[in-house]
PDB file of C-alpha atoms in Angstrom:
ATOM      1  CA  MET A 297      16.749   6.550 -14.037  1.00 96.00           C
ATOM      2  CA  LEU A 298      13.887   5.904 -11.717  1.00 98.00           C
ATOM      3  CA  LEU A 299      12.426   8.180  -9.028  1.00 98.00           C
ATOM      4  CA  ILE A 300      10.900   6.667  -5.966  1.00 98.00           C
ATOM      5  CA  VAL A 301       8.765   8.822  -3.791  1.00 98.00           C
ATOM      6  CA  GLY A 302       8.019   7.246  -0.368  1.00 95.00           C
ATOM      7  CA  ALA A 303      11.464   5.340  -0.267  1.00 95.00           C
ATOM      8  CA  THR A 304      11.907   6.038   3.420  1.00 93.00           C
ATOM      9  CA  GLY A 305       8.760   3.985   4.044  1.00 93.00           C
ATOM     10  CA  GLU A 306       8.577   0.233   4.321  1.00 95.00           C
ATOM     11  CA  LEU A 307       7.003  -0.539   1.037  1.00 97.00           C
ATOM     12  CA  GLY A 308       8.995   2.156  -0.966  1.00 97.00           C
ATOM     13  CA  GLY A 309      12.249   1.213   0.722  1.00 96.00           C
ATOM     14  CA  ARG A 310      11.760  -2.529  -0.310  1.00 97.00           C
ATOM     15  CA  ILE A 311      11.124  -1.459  -3.870  1.00 98.00           C
ATOM     16  CA  ALA A 312      14.091   0.926  -3.945  1.00 98.00           C
ATOM     17  CA  ARG A 313      16.525  -1.799  -2.623  1.00 97.00           C
ATOM     18  CA  SER A 314      15.222  -4.425  -5.081  1.00 97.00           C
ATOM     19  CA  LEU A 315      15.644  -2.189  -7.956  1.00 98.00           C
ATOM     20  CA  LEU A 316      19.215  -1.194  -6.827  1.00 97.00           C
ATOM     21  CA  GLU A 317      20.041  -4.836  -6.460  1.00 96.00           C
ATOM     22  CA  ARG A 318      18.963  -5.506 -10.011  1.00 95.00           C
ATOM     23  CA  GLY A 319      21.190  -2.709 -11.230  1.00 96.00           C
ATOM     24  CA  GLU A 320      18.723   0.063 -11.831  1.00 97.00           C
ATOM     25  CA  ALA A 321      19.719   3.739 -11.262  1.00 97.00           C
ATOM     26  CA  VAL A 322      17.400   4.950  -8.421  1.00 98.00           C
ATOM     27  CA  ARG A 323      16.769   8.460  -7.307  1.00 98.00           C
ATOM     28  CA  ALA A 324      14.800   8.952  -4.110  1.00 97.00           C
ATOM     29  CA  LEU A 325      12.821  12.021  -3.075  1.00 97.00           C
ATOM     30  CA  VAL A 326      13.573  12.418   0.685  1.00 95.00           C
ATOM     31  CA  ARG A 327      13.042  15.094   3.285  1.00 90.00           C
ATOM     32  CA  GLU A 328      15.632  16.820   5.164  1.00 87.00           C
ATOM     33  CA  GLY A 329      16.136  15.168   8.439  1.00 82.00           C
ATOM     34  CA  SER A 330      14.523  11.782   7.340  1.00 85.00           C
ATOM     35  CA  GLU A 331      16.134   8.431   7.853  1.00 88.00           C
ATOM     36  CA  HIS A 332      17.721   8.289   4.353  1.00 88.00           C
ATOM     37  CA  GLY A 333      21.218   7.074   5.292  1.00 90.00           C
ATOM     38  CA  PRO A 334      20.364   3.358   4.363  1.00 91.00           C
ATOM     39  CA  LEU A 335      19.039   4.383   0.999  1.00 93.00           C
ATOM     40  CA  GLU A 336      22.195   6.363   0.190  1.00 91.00           C
ATOM     41  CA  GLY A 337      24.354   3.452   1.482  1.00 93.00           C
ATOM     42  CA  ALA A 338      22.620   1.097  -0.825  1.00 93.00           C
ATOM     43  CA  GLY A 339      23.490   3.427  -3.841  1.00 95.00           C
ATOM     44  CA  ALA A 340      20.414   5.554  -4.341  1.00 97.00           C
ATOM     45  CA  GLU A 341      20.843   9.143  -5.400  1.00 97.00           C
ATOM     46  CA  LEU A 342      19.103  11.471  -3.055  1.00 97.00           C
ATOM     47  CA  VAL A 343      17.067  14.585  -3.904  1.00 97.00           C
ATOM     48  CA  PHE A 344      15.646  16.648  -1.108  1.00 96.00           C
ATOM     49  CA  GLY A 345      12.133  17.635  -1.434  1.00 96.00           C
ATOM     50  CA  ASP A 346       8.502  17.104  -0.341  1.00 95.00           C
ATOM     51  CA  LEU A 347       5.242  16.283  -2.046  1.00 95.00           C
ATOM     52  CA  THR A 348       3.634  19.195  -0.106  1.00 94.00           C
ATOM     53  CA  LYS A 349       6.119  21.636  -1.652  1.00 95.00           C
ATOM     54  CA  PRO A 350       5.489  21.378  -5.357  1.00 96.00           C
ATOM     55  CA  GLU A 351       8.411  23.802  -6.145  1.00 97.00           C
ATOM     56  CA  THR A 352      10.796  20.906  -5.112  1.00 97.00           C
ATOM     57  CA  LEU A 353       9.335  18.383  -7.618  1.00 98.00           C
ATOM     58  CA  PRO A 354      10.803  19.586 -10.873  1.00 98.00           C
ATOM     59  CA  ALA A 355      14.454  18.974  -9.770  1.00 97.00           C
ATOM     60  CA  ALA A 356      13.431  15.512  -8.516  1.00 98.00           C
ATOM     61  CA  CYS A 357      11.848  14.601 -11.973  1.00 98.00           C
ATOM     62  CA  ALA A 358      14.455  16.018 -14.198  1.00 98.00           C
ATOM     63  CA  GLY A 359      16.040  13.338 -16.304  1.00 97.00           C
ATOM     64  CA  ILE A 360      13.744  10.580 -14.977  1.00 98.00           C
ATOM     65  CA  GLU A 361      12.191   8.009 -17.109  1.00 98.00           C
ATOM     66  CA  THR A 362       9.844   6.245 -14.579  1.00 98.00           C
ATOM     67  CA  VAL A 363       8.343   7.736 -11.321  1.00 98.00           C
ATOM     68  CA  LEU A 364       6.988   5.199  -8.759  1.00 98.00           C
ATOM     69  CA  THR A 365       5.255   6.475  -5.627  1.00 98.00           C
ATOM     70  CA  THR A 366       4.234   4.664  -2.608  1.00 97.00           C
ATOM     71  CA  ALA A 367       3.801   7.748  -0.453  1.00 95.00           C
ATOM     72  CA  SER A 368       0.705   8.165   1.686  1.00 94.00           C
ATOM     73  CA  ALA A 369      -0.368  10.124   4.706  1.00 90.00           C
ATOM     74  CA  SER A 370      -2.310   7.139   6.044  1.00 76.00           C
ATOM     75  CA  VAL A 371       1.035   5.522   6.889  1.00 62.00           C
ATOM     76  CA  ARG A 372       2.853   8.511   8.501  1.00 56.00           C
ATOM     77  CA  GLY A 373       0.684  11.602   8.673  1.00 54.00           C
ATOM     78  CA  GLY A 374       0.681  14.663  10.991  1.00 56.00           C
ATOM     79  CA  GLY A 375       1.072  18.422  10.637  1.00 65.00           C
ATOM     80  CA  ALA A 376       1.047  19.338   6.964  1.00 72.00           C
ATOM     81  CA  ASP A 377       0.867  15.786   6.007  1.00 84.00           C
ATOM     82  CA  THR A 378      -2.775  15.481   5.488  1.00 93.00           C
ATOM     83  CA  ILE A 379      -4.343  12.894   3.300  1.00 93.00           C
ATOM     84  CA  GLU A 380      -5.423  15.476   0.813  1.00 94.00           C
ATOM     85  CA  ALA A 381      -1.987  17.113   0.793  1.00 95.00           C
ATOM     86  CA  VAL A 382      -0.036  13.855   0.234  1.00 95.00           C
ATOM     87  CA  ASP A 383      -2.348  11.241  -1.332  1.00 95.00           C
ATOM     88  CA  GLY A 384      -4.454  13.868  -3.144  1.00 96.00           C
ATOM     89  CA  GLN A 385      -3.027  17.204  -4.306  1.00 97.00           C
ATOM     90  CA  GLY A 386       0.650  16.281  -3.592  1.00 97.00           C
ATOM     91  CA  THR A 387       0.521  13.262  -5.852  1.00 98.00           C
ATOM     92  CA  ARG A 388      -1.448  15.023  -8.504  1.00 98.00           C
ATOM     93  CA  ASP A 389       1.161  17.779  -8.592  1.00 98.00           C
ATOM     94  CA  LEU A 390       3.841  15.015  -8.896  1.00 98.00           C
ATOM     95  CA  ILE A 391       1.846  13.642 -11.882  1.00 98.00           C
ATOM     96  CA  ASP A 392       1.874  16.996 -13.538  1.00 98.00           C
ATOM     97  CA  VAL A 393       5.372  17.686 -13.097  1.00 98.00           C
ATOM     98  CA  ALA A 394       6.337  14.249 -14.326  1.00 98.00           C
ATOM     99  CA  ARG A 395       4.467  14.957 -17.592  1.00 98.00           C
ATOM    100  CA  GLN A 396       6.047  18.487 -17.946  1.00 98.00           C
ATOM    101  CA  THR A 397       9.551  17.114 -17.415  1.00 98.00           C
ATOM    102  CA  GLY A 398       9.283  14.258 -19.964  1.00 98.00           C
ATOM    103  CA  VAL A 399       8.808  11.321 -17.674  1.00 98.00           C
ATOM    104  CA  ARG A 400       7.636   8.371 -19.676  1.00 98.00           C
ATOM    105  CA  ARG A 401       5.834   6.133 -17.058  1.00 98.00           C
ATOM    106  CA  PHE A 402       4.222   6.688 -13.783  1.00 98.00           C
ATOM    107  CA  VAL A 403       3.622   3.855 -11.257  1.00 98.00           C
ATOM    108  CA  HIS A 404       1.135   4.557  -8.560  1.00 98.00           C
ATOM    109  CA  VAL A 405       0.285   2.450  -5.593  1.00 98.00           C
ATOM    110  CA  SER A 406      -3.485   2.712  -4.661  1.00 96.00           C
ATOM    111  CA  ALA A 407      -5.736   0.050  -3.143  1.00 96.00           C
ATOM    112  CA  HIS A 408      -8.335  -2.521  -4.304  1.00 96.00           C
ATOM    113  CA  GLY A 409     -11.965  -1.615  -3.944  1.00 91.00           C
ATOM    114  CA  PHE A 410     -11.554   2.069  -3.578  1.00 91.00           C
ATOM    115  CA  LYS A 411     -14.552   3.831  -5.343  1.00 82.00           C
ATOM    116  CA  ALA A 412     -14.845   7.502  -6.155  1.00 70.00           C
ATOM    117  CA  ASP A 413     -18.246   8.014  -4.511  1.00 70.00           C
ATOM    118  CA  SER A 414     -16.818   6.964  -1.038  1.00 76.00           C
ATOM    119  CA  GLY A 415     -16.990   9.489   1.735  1.00 84.00           C
ATOM    120  CA  VAL A 416     -13.705   8.275   3.251  1.00 92.00           C
ATOM    121  CA  PRO A 417     -10.995  10.981   2.641  1.00 92.00           C
ATOM    122  CA  LEU A 418      -8.219   8.398   1.887  1.00 94.00           C
ATOM    123  CA  VAL A 419     -10.477   6.621  -0.677  1.00 94.00           C
ATOM    124  CA  ARG A 420     -11.602   9.827  -2.308  1.00 94.00           C
ATOM    125  CA  ALA A 421      -8.060  11.170  -2.547  1.00 94.00           C
ATOM    126  CA  LYS A 422      -6.761   7.922  -4.043  1.00 95.00           C
ATOM    127  CA  THR A 423      -9.421   7.469  -6.644  1.00 95.00           C
ATOM    128  CA  GLU A 424      -9.247  11.231  -7.667  1.00 95.00           C
ATOM    129  CA  THR A 425      -5.501  10.799  -8.149  1.00 97.00           C
ATOM    130  CA  GLU A 426      -5.948   7.614 -10.137  1.00 97.00           C
ATOM    131  CA  ALA A 427      -8.384   9.453 -12.479  1.00 97.00           C
ATOM    132  CA  HIS A 428      -5.995  12.372 -12.835  1.00 98.00           C
ATOM    133  CA  LEU A 429      -3.114   9.845 -13.810  1.00 98.00           C
ATOM    134  CA  ARG A 430      -5.326   8.201 -16.382  1.00 97.00           C
ATOM    135  CA  LYS A 431      -5.994  11.472 -18.084  1.00 98.00           C
ATOM    136  CA  SER A 432      -2.456  12.818 -17.765  1.00 98.00           C
ATOM    137  CA  GLY A 433      -1.303  11.366 -21.073  1.00 97.00           C
ATOM    138  CA  LEU A 434       1.632   9.679 -19.145  1.00 98.00           C
ATOM    139  CA  GLU A 435       2.018   5.845 -19.502  1.00 98.00           C
ATOM    140  CA  TYR A 436       0.832   4.497 -16.258  1.00 98.00           C
ATOM    141  CA  THR A 437       0.698   1.514 -14.080  1.00 98.00           C
ATOM    142  CA  ILE A 438      -1.726   1.472 -11.145  1.00 98.00           C
ATOM    143  CA  LEU A 439      -1.244  -1.188  -8.516  1.00 98.00           C
ATOM    144  CA  THR A 440      -4.131  -1.978  -6.342  1.00 98.00           C
ATOM    145  CA  PRO A 441      -3.262  -4.330  -3.522  1.00 98.00           C
ATOM    146  CA  VAL A 442      -5.866  -5.588  -1.067  1.00 98.00           C
ATOM    147  CA  ALA A 443      -5.465  -5.281   2.641  1.00 97.00           C
ATOM    148  CA  PHE A 444      -1.904  -5.585   3.934  1.00 98.00           C
ATOM    149  CA  MET A 445      -1.287  -8.391   6.311  1.00 98.00           C
ATOM    150  CA  GLU A 446       1.184  -6.272   8.338  1.00 98.00           C
ATOM    151  CA  ALA A 447      -1.532  -3.714   9.007  1.00 97.00           C
ATOM    152  CA  TRP A 448      -4.719  -5.620   9.216  1.00 97.00           C
ATOM    153  CA  ILE A 449      -3.456  -8.734  10.950  1.00 98.00           C
ATOM    154  CA  GLY A 450      -0.203  -7.679  12.535  1.00 97.00           C
ATOM    155  CA  HIS A 451      -1.432  -4.343  13.917  1.00 96.00           C
ATOM    156  CA  VAL A 452      -5.255  -4.338  14.034  1.00 97.00           C
ATOM    157  CA  ILE A 453      -5.529  -7.913  15.358  1.00 97.00           C
ATOM    158  CA  GLY A 454      -2.010  -8.172  16.935  1.00 97.00           C
ATOM    159  CA  GLY A 455      -2.308  -4.847  18.521  1.00 96.00           C
ATOM    160  CA  GLN A 456      -5.368  -5.817  20.356  1.00 97.00           C
ATOM    161  CA  LEU A 457      -3.855  -9.168  21.481  1.00 97.00           C
ATOM    162  CA  ALA A 458      -0.972  -7.148  23.035  1.00 94.00           C
ATOM    163  CA  HIS A 459      -3.332  -6.109  25.764  1.00 94.00           C
ATOM    164  CA  GLY A 460      -4.888  -9.539  26.339  1.00 95.00           C
ATOM    165  CA  PRO A 461      -6.477 -12.565  24.717  1.00 96.00           C
ATOM    166  CA  SER A 462      -9.396 -10.816  23.130  1.00 97.00           C
ATOM    167  CA  VAL A 463     -10.167  -8.848  20.019  1.00 98.00           C
ATOM    168  CA  THR A 464     -13.042  -6.800  18.705  1.00 98.00           C
ATOM    169  CA  LEU A 465     -14.088  -7.105  15.078  1.00 97.00           C
ATOM    170  CA  ALA A 466     -16.243  -4.858  12.955  1.00 96.00           C
ATOM    171  CA  GLY A 467     -19.197  -7.036  11.645  1.00 95.00           C
ATOM    172  CA  ASP A 468     -19.359 -10.633  12.277  1.00 95.00           C
ATOM    173  CA  GLY A 469     -15.880 -11.328  10.853  1.00 96.00           C
ATOM    174  CA  GLU A 470     -17.154 -14.283   8.781  1.00 96.00           C
ATOM    175  CA  LYS A 471     -16.797 -12.729   5.220  1.00 95.00           C
ATOM    176  CA  PRO A 472     -13.634 -13.667   3.425  1.00 96.00           C
ATOM    177  CA  MET A 473     -11.402 -10.743   2.232  1.00 95.00           C
ATOM    178  CA  GLY A 474      -8.183 -10.460   0.435  1.00 97.00           C
ATOM    179  CA  PHE A 475      -4.911 -10.007   2.224  1.00 98.00           C
ATOM    180  CA  ILE A 476      -1.270  -9.469   0.892  1.00 98.00           C
ATOM    181  CA  SER A 477       2.110  -8.955   2.458  1.00 98.00           C
ATOM    182  CA  VAL A 478       4.263  -5.851   1.875  1.00 98.00           C
ATOM    183  CA  GLU A 479       7.060  -8.114   0.537  1.00 98.00           C
ATOM    184  CA  ASP A 480       4.737  -9.317  -2.325  1.00 98.00           C
ATOM    185  CA  VAL A 481       3.570  -5.842  -3.178  1.00 98.00           C
ATOM    186  CA  ALA A 482       7.132  -4.665  -3.187  1.00 98.00           C
ATOM    187  CA  ALA A 483       8.065  -7.586  -5.515  1.00 98.00           C
ATOM    188  CA  ALA A 484       5.230  -6.560  -7.884  1.00 98.00           C
ATOM    189  CA  GLY A 485       6.314  -2.985  -7.787  1.00 98.00           C
ATOM    190  CA  THR A 486       9.749  -3.997  -8.775  1.00 98.00           C
ATOM    191  CA  GLY A 487       8.409  -6.232 -11.468  1.00 98.00           C
ATOM    192  CA  VAL A 488       6.309  -3.722 -13.316  1.00 98.00           C
ATOM    193  CA  VAL A 489       9.217  -1.347 -13.767  1.00 97.00           C
ATOM    194  CA  GLY A 490      10.204  -1.688 -17.329  1.00 95.00           C
ATOM    195  CA  ASP A 491       7.633  -4.237 -18.126  1.00 97.00           C
ATOM    196  CA  PRO A 492       5.786  -3.278 -21.454  1.00 97.00           C
ATOM    197  CA  LYS A 493       2.909  -5.462 -20.531  1.00 97.00           C
ATOM    198  CA  ALA A 494       2.219  -3.347 -17.486  1.00 98.00           C
ATOM    199  CA  ALA A 495       1.832  -0.180 -19.536  1.00 97.00           C
ATOM    200  CA  ASN A 496      -1.503   1.612 -19.123  1.00 98.00           C
ATOM    201  CA  ALA A 497      -2.760  -1.157 -16.827  1.00 98.00           C
ATOM    202  CA  GLU A 498      -4.392  -1.431 -13.499  1.00 97.00           C
ATOM    203  CA  LEU A 499      -3.205  -4.420 -11.605  1.00 98.00           C
ATOM    204  CA  PRO A 500      -5.092  -5.826  -8.571  1.00 98.00           C
ATOM    205  CA  LEU A 501      -2.831  -7.690  -6.255  1.00 98.00           C
ATOM    206  CA  CYS A 502      -3.930 -10.420  -3.750  1.00 98.00           C
ATOM    207  CA  GLY A 503      -1.920 -12.988  -1.812  1.00 98.00           C
ATOM    208  CA  ASP A 504      -4.616 -14.959  -0.070  1.00 98.00           C
ATOM    209  CA  ALA A 505      -8.160 -14.792   1.112  1.00 98.00           C
ATOM    210  CA  ALA A 506      -9.462 -15.478   4.532  1.00 98.00           C
ATOM    211  CA  SER A 507     -12.124 -14.007   7.065  1.00 97.00           C
ATOM    212  CA  PHE A 508     -11.027 -12.241  10.238  1.00 98.00           C
ATOM    213  CA  ARG A 509     -12.547 -15.264  12.184  1.00 98.00           C
ATOM    214  CA  ASP A 510     -10.138 -17.559  10.123  1.00 98.00           C
ATOM    215  CA  VAL A 511      -7.334 -15.223  11.141  1.00 98.00           C
ATOM    216  CA  VAL A 512      -8.242 -15.471  14.854  1.00 98.00           C
ATOM    217  CA  ARG A 513      -8.556 -19.223  14.664  1.00 98.00           C
ATOM    218  CA  GLY A 514      -5.133 -19.506  13.066  1.00 98.00           C
ATOM    219  CA  ILE A 515      -3.631 -17.330  15.908  1.00 98.00           C
ATOM    220  CA  GLU A 516      -5.333 -19.665  18.416  1.00 98.00           C
ATOM    221  CA  ARG A 517      -3.702 -22.741  16.730  1.00 97.00           C
ATOM    222  CA  VAL A 518      -0.109 -21.291  16.646  1.00 97.00           C
ATOM    223  CA  THR A 519      -0.275 -19.789  20.235  1.00 96.00           C
ATOM    224  CA  GLY A 520      -2.306 -22.531  21.766  1.00 96.00           C
ATOM    225  CA  ARG A 521      -4.310 -20.030  23.503  1.00 96.00           C
ATOM    226  CA  PRO A 522      -8.084 -19.239  23.245  1.00 98.00           C
ATOM    227  CA  ILE A 523      -9.162 -15.810  22.105  1.00 98.00           C
ATOM    228  CA  ALA A 524     -12.391 -14.023  22.995  1.00 98.00           C
ATOM    229  CA  VAL A 525     -14.017 -12.205  20.104  1.00 98.00           C
ATOM    230  CA  GLU A 526     -16.394  -9.402  20.510  1.00 97.00           C
ATOM    231  CA  THR A 527     -18.059  -7.433  17.667  1.00 97.00           C
ATOM    232  CA  VAL A 528     -19.243  -3.943  16.901  1.00 97.00           C
ATOM    233  CA  PRO A 529     -21.400  -2.930  13.897  1.00 96.00           C
ATOM    234  CA  ILE A 530     -19.214  -2.476  10.861  1.00 94.00           C
ATOM    235  CA  GLY A 531     -18.439   1.282  10.519  1.00 90.00           C
ATOM    236  CA  GLU A 532     -18.487   2.072  14.141  1.00 94.00           C
ATOM    237  CA  PRO A 533     -15.269   2.712  15.993  1.00 94.00           C
ATOM    238  CA  VAL A 534     -13.275  -0.326  17.275  1.00 94.00           C
ATOM    239  CA  PRO A 535     -12.010   0.295  20.723  1.00 92.00           C
ATOM    240  CA  GLY A 536      -8.332   1.133  20.938  1.00 92.00           C
ATOM    241  CA  LEU A 537      -7.887   1.572  17.136  1.00 94.00           C
ATOM    242  CA  PRO A 538      -7.421   4.770  15.167  1.00 93.00           C
ATOM    243  CA  PRO A 539     -10.509   6.301  13.426  1.00 92.00           C
ATOM    244  CA  ILE A 540      -9.186   5.447   9.876  1.00 92.00           C
ATOM    245  CA  ILE A 541      -9.657   1.628  10.757  1.00 94.00           C
ATOM    246  CA  ALA A 542     -13.368   2.188  11.296  1.00 94.00           C
ATOM    247  CA  GLU A 543     -13.533   4.143   8.072  1.00 93.00           C
ATOM    248  CA  LEU A 544     -11.689   1.591   5.934  1.00 94.00           C
ATOM    249  CA  TRP A 545     -13.147  -1.572   7.431  1.00 94.00           C
ATOM    250  CA  PRO A 546     -16.610  -1.123   5.410  1.00 94.00           C
ATOM    251  CA  VAL A 547     -14.568  -0.428   2.297  1.00 93.00           C
ATOM    252  CA  LEU A 548     -12.502  -3.568   2.621  1.00 91.00           C
ATOM    253  CA  ASP A 549     -15.650  -5.560   3.437  1.00 90.00           C
ATOM    254  CA  ARG A 550     -17.291  -4.391   0.271  1.00 91.00           C
ATOM    255  CA  ALA A 551     -14.263  -4.807  -1.926  1.00 91.00           C
ATOM    256  CA  GLY A 552     -14.206  -8.533  -2.111  1.00 90.00           C
ATOM    257  CA  VAL A 553     -11.319 -10.741  -3.326  1.00 96.00           C
ATOM    258  CA  PRO A 554     -10.036  -9.971  -6.920  1.00 96.00           C
ATOM    259  CA  PRO A 555      -9.880 -13.203  -8.797  1.00 94.00           C
ATOM    260  CA  GLU A 556      -6.915 -12.122 -10.813  1.00 97.00           C
ATOM    261  CA  GLY A 557      -5.039 -10.883  -7.822  1.00 97.00           C
ATOM    262  CA  VAL A 558      -2.782 -13.966  -7.239  1.00 97.00           C
ATOM    263  CA  ARG A 559      -2.316 -14.530 -11.086  1.00 97.00           C
ATOM    264  CA  ASN A 560      -0.945 -10.863 -11.346  1.00 98.00           C
ATOM    265  CA  LEU A 561       1.720 -11.810  -8.704  1.00 98.00           C
ATOM    266  CA  GLU A 562       2.531 -15.226 -10.165  1.00 97.00           C
ATOM    267  CA  ALA A 563       3.121 -13.484 -13.565  1.00 97.00           C
ATOM    268  CA  TYR A 564       6.253 -11.980 -11.926  1.00 97.00           C
ATOM    269  CA  GLY A 565       7.306 -15.193 -10.418  1.00 97.00           C
ATOM    270  CA  ILE A 566       6.024 -14.267  -6.968  1.00 98.00           C
ATOM    271  CA  GLN A 567       4.735 -17.084  -4.780  1.00 97.00           C
ATOM    272  CA  PRO A 568       2.525 -15.130  -2.334  1.00 98.00           C
ATOM    273  CA  VAL A 569       2.822 -15.261   1.400  1.00 98.00           C
ATOM    274  CA  THR A 570      -0.390 -17.027   2.628  1.00 98.00           C
ATOM    275  CA  VAL A 571      -2.472 -15.946   5.712  1.00 98.00           C
ATOM    276  CA  GLU A 572      -1.502 -19.260   7.411  1.00 98.00           C
ATOM    277  CA  ARG A 573       2.289 -18.579   6.835  1.00 98.00           C
ATOM    278  CA  PHE A 574       2.080 -14.929   7.837  1.00 98.00           C
ATOM    279  CA  VAL A 575       0.256 -15.772  11.114  1.00 98.00           C
ATOM    280  CA  ALA A 576       2.736 -18.570  11.908  1.00 97.00           C
ATOM    281  CA  ARG A 577       5.716 -16.259  11.557  1.00 96.00           C
ATOM    282  CA  THR A 578       4.134 -13.324  13.232  1.00 97.00           C
ATOM    283  CA  PHE A 579       2.401 -15.025  16.218  1.00 96.00           C
ATOM    284  CA  GLY A 580       4.329 -18.342  16.354  1.00 92.00           C
ATOM    285  CA  GLY A 581       6.612 -17.130  19.142  1.00 79.00           C
ATOM    286  CA  GLY A 582       3.537 -16.952  21.420  1.00 61.00           C
TER     287      GLY A 582
END
């Protein structure tokens, strides 16, 4: 049986449904009051608990062969859900409990280009958790996707365009960076479960490469409307966007495009969504 942590989120939910469709037995760690009905309806076994409450984790891990976690406070934080409590200590507690209860493999979704010496809280929490997992004695798979298209094109660029035909970029916007769709990360997450070749491996994932200027030009083509572009120095706040965007933009800028990222998707039969295709389906309606 598999335990999925983060299954009520977009990425974890996609992975849970895919694994259930392929006939896997799936247990999901969910909170009381969360929107877990669709998971239960799809056939997942539910166990109630919380990464920030380590006493709830042994019951979740009992009888589990593989743990897969996509949980992150960067997606839905607030209150006790700080980055350190969820991405940091909470996930490290889950790793420890998994080892103690006889789990064989731990699959962790992190991010490409995150370095331990970063002063960014999310980056620091993720890299410290990766190091903890490598030293745990568990068989592990660490997925490191590049920037999610849904977040960095759909929300960062699209969110600005919702207020008018102009966007602000950090830096000049000309440097190519890696992008990937949630659906492709979910497909890879499904693929590595049970795959012996993914044991004790870190797999960068990348669907396509483009600059932010390329993205803006693509949106102009599909909408037929010009977009004004302004810039701020990289690392400075972008008007109207949350602070974590300004923190992560320099990290993504330095990360580059992993050359093996597309190959790692194709190894699981995934033909990745391109930036052009994502822009067309997201902004093609005008």
